[in-house]
Amino acid sequence: MLFSHIVFVALSVFGLVQAIPSPLAKEGVVERATNADVTGVLNTLKGRTDTILPQINALVASGNVNDRNVKPLFDQLSSALKTADASLGKFKAQGSLAGKTRTRSLLLVPTSSRTSTPLSRRSPSTSR
């Protein structure tokens, strides 16, 4: 009886130690690489929009705005935004591990001496 209590306590302590989150290796390196890539995409987008938006502003200021001269500029702007969105979507798909922790846990569920089925899997009608 005492042995079973000691084993239970030892396994519980082991389970608690395993449940403590451990930081992933080289967090900072992953974060810097991801930030550099995102910054590169945003700088490219800014460079493209810095050439398109002044043209749109000049058309608006001159009062010479019509579909024929504005549509190509909006198409260029839309293309730049779609390209940036696609580039940023790749980062989302890869996932960033920076700043996150991985948890490992061991769930200890007490079992009855009459059955080897864990309590969480017993049907509601099963008595203890």
CSV table of C-alpha atoms in Angstrom, one decimal:
chain,number,residue,atom,x,y,z
A,1,MET,CA,0.0,0.0,0.0
A,2,LEU,CA,2.8,2.4,0.9
A,3,PHE,CA,4.7,1.4,-2.2
A,4,SER,CA,1.7,2.4,-4.4
A,5,HIS,CA,1.5,5.8,-2.8
A,6,ILE,CA,5.2,6.4,-3.3
A,7,VAL,CA,4.9,5.3,-7.0
A,8,PHE,CA,1.9,7.6,-7.4
A,9,VAL,CA,3.7,10.6,-5.9
A,10,ALA,CA,6.8,9.9,-8.0
A,11,LEU,CA,4.8,9.7,-11.2
A,12,SER,CA,2.8,12.8,-10.3
A,13,VAL,CA,6.0,14.8,-9.7
A,14,PHE,CA,7.4,13.5,-13.0
A,15,GLY,CA,4.2,14.5,-14.8
A,16,LEU,CA,4.3,18.0,-13.3
A,17,VAL,CA,8.0,18.5,-14.3
A,18,GLN,CA,7.2,17.4,-17.8
A,19,ALA,CA,4.3,19.8,-18.0
A,20,ILE,CA,6.6,22.9,-17.4
A,21,PRO,CA,7.0,24.7,-20.7
A,22,SER,CA,10.5,24.7,-22.1
A,23,PRO,CA,11.6,27.6,-24.5
A,24,LEU,CA,12.5,26.6,-28.0
A,25,ALA,CA,16.1,26.7,-29.0
A,26,LYS,CA,17.5,29.8,-30.6
A,27,GLU,CA,14.4,31.9,-30.3
A,28,GLY,CA,16.1,35.2,-31.2
A,29,VAL,CA,17.6,33.8,-34.4
A,30,VAL,CA,14.2,32.8,-35.7
A,31,GLU,CA,12.7,36.1,-34.7
A,32,ARG,CA,15.4,38.2,-36.4
A,33,ALA,CA,15.2,36.3,-39.6
A,34,THR,CA,11.4,36.6,-39.7
A,35,ASN,CA,11.5,40.3,-38.9
A,36,ALA,CA,14.1,40.9,-41.6
A,37,ASP,CA,12.0,39.1,-44.2
A,38,VAL,CA,8.8,40.9,-43.3
A,39,THR,CA,10.6,44.2,-43.3
A,40,GLY,CA,12.0,43.4,-46.8
A,41,VAL,CA,8.5,42.8,-48.1
A,42,LEU,CA,7.1,45.9,-46.5
A,43,ASN,CA,10.0,48.0,-47.9
A,44,THR,CA,9.4,46.6,-51.4
A,45,LEU,CA,5.7,47.5,-51.1
A,46,LYS,CA,6.5,51.0,-49.9
A,47,GLY,CA,8.9,51.5,-52.8
A,48,ARG,CA,6.2,50.5,-55.3
A,49,THR,CA,3.4,52.6,-53.7
A,50,ASP,CA,5.8,55.6,-53.4
A,51,THR,CA,5.8,55.8,-57.2
A,52,ILE,CA,2.1,55.1,-57.7
A,53,LEU,CA,0.4,57.3,-55.1
A,54,PRO,CA,2.0,60.6,-56.1
A,55,GLN,CA,0.7,60.0,-59.6
A,56,ILE,CA,-2.8,59.5,-58.2
A,57,ASN,CA,-2.5,62.6,-56.0
A,58,ALA,CA,-1.3,64.7,-59.0
A,59,LEU,CA,-4.4,63.6,-61.1
A,60,VAL,CA,-6.7,64.4,-58.2
A,61,ALA,CA,-5.0,67.8,-57.7
A,62,SER,CA,-5.3,68.7,-61.4
A,63,GLY,CA,-9.0,67.7,-61.5
A,64,ASN,CA,-8.3,65.4,-64.5
A,65,VAL,CA,-9.5,62.2,-63.0
A,66,ASN,CA,-11.3,59.7,-65.2
A,67,ASP,CA,-11.4,55.9,-65.6
A,68,ARG,CA,-9.0,55.9,-68.5
A,69,ASN,CA,-6.1,57.5,-66.6
A,70,VAL,CA,-6.8,56.3,-63.0
A,71,LYS,CA,-7.5,52.6,-63.8
A,72,PRO,CA,-3.9,51.7,-64.7
A,73,LEU,CA,-2.6,53.3,-61.5
A,74,PHE,CA,-5.2,51.4,-59.4
A,75,ASP,CA,-4.3,48.2,-61.2
A,76,GLN,CA,-0.6,48.8,-60.3
A,77,LEU,CA,-1.5,49.6,-56.7
A,78,SER,CA,-3.7,46.5,-56.5
A,79,SER,CA,-0.9,44.3,-58.0
A,80,ALA,CA,1.6,45.7,-55.5
A,81,LEU,CA,-0.7,44.9,-52.6
A,82,LYS,CA,-1.5,41.4,-53.8
A,83,THR,CA,2.2,40.7,-54.2
A,84,ALA,CA,2.9,41.8,-50.7
A,85,ASP,CA,-0.1,39.8,-49.4
A,86,ALA,CA,1.2,36.7,-51.1
A,87,SER,CA,4.7,37.2,-49.7
A,88,LEU,CA,3.4,37.7,-46.2
A,89,GLY,CA,1.1,34.7,-46.6
A,90,LYS,CA,4.2,32.5,-47.0
A,91,PHE,CA,5.4,33.6,-43.6
A,92,LYS,CA,2.0,32.7,-42.1
A,93,ALA,CA,2.1,29.3,-43.7
A,94,GLN,CA,5.6,28.6,-42.4
A,95,GLY,CA,4.7,29.8,-38.9
A,96,SER,CA,7.0,31.7,-36.6
A,97,LEU,CA,8.2,30.0,-33.5
A,98,ALA,CA,9.7,33.1,-31.9
A,99,GLY,CA,8.5,33.8,-28.4
A,100,LYS,CA,6.4,30.7,-28.2
A,101,THR,CA,7.0,27.7,-26.0
A,102,ARG,CA,6.5,24.1,-26.5
A,103,THR,CA,4.8,22.2,-23.7
A,104,ARG,CA,5.1,18.6,-23.0
A,105,SER,CA,2.7,17.1,-20.6
A,106,LEU,CA,1.9,13.7,-19.1
A,107,LEU,CA,-1.7,13.2,-17.9
A,108,LEU,CA,-1.9,11.0,-14.9
A,109,VAL,CA,-5.4,9.7,-14.5
A,110,PRO,CA,-6.1,7.5,-11.4
A,111,THR,CA,-7.5,4.2,-12.2
A,112,SER,CA,-9.7,1.9,-10.1
A,113,SER,CA,-8.3,-1.3,-8.8
A,114,ARG,CA,-11.3,-3.1,-10.4
A,115,THR,CA,-10.7,-1.9,-13.9
A,116,SER,CA,-7.8,-0.7,-16.0
A,117,THR,CA,-9.9,1.9,-17.9
A,118,PRO,CA,-9.0,5.5,-17.0
A,119,LEU,CA,-11.7,7.6,-15.3
A,120,SER,CA,-11.9,9.9,-18.3
A,121,ARG,CA,-13.0,7.0,-20.6
A,122,ARG,CA,-15.5,5.4,-18.4
A,123,SER,CA,-19.1,5.7,-19.3
A,124,PRO,CA,-21.3,7.8,-16.9
A,125,SER,CA,-23.2,4.7,-15.8
A,126,THR,CA,-20.0,2.9,-14.6
A,127,SER,CA,-19.7,3.0,-10.8
A,128,ARG,CA,-16.4,3.5,-9.0
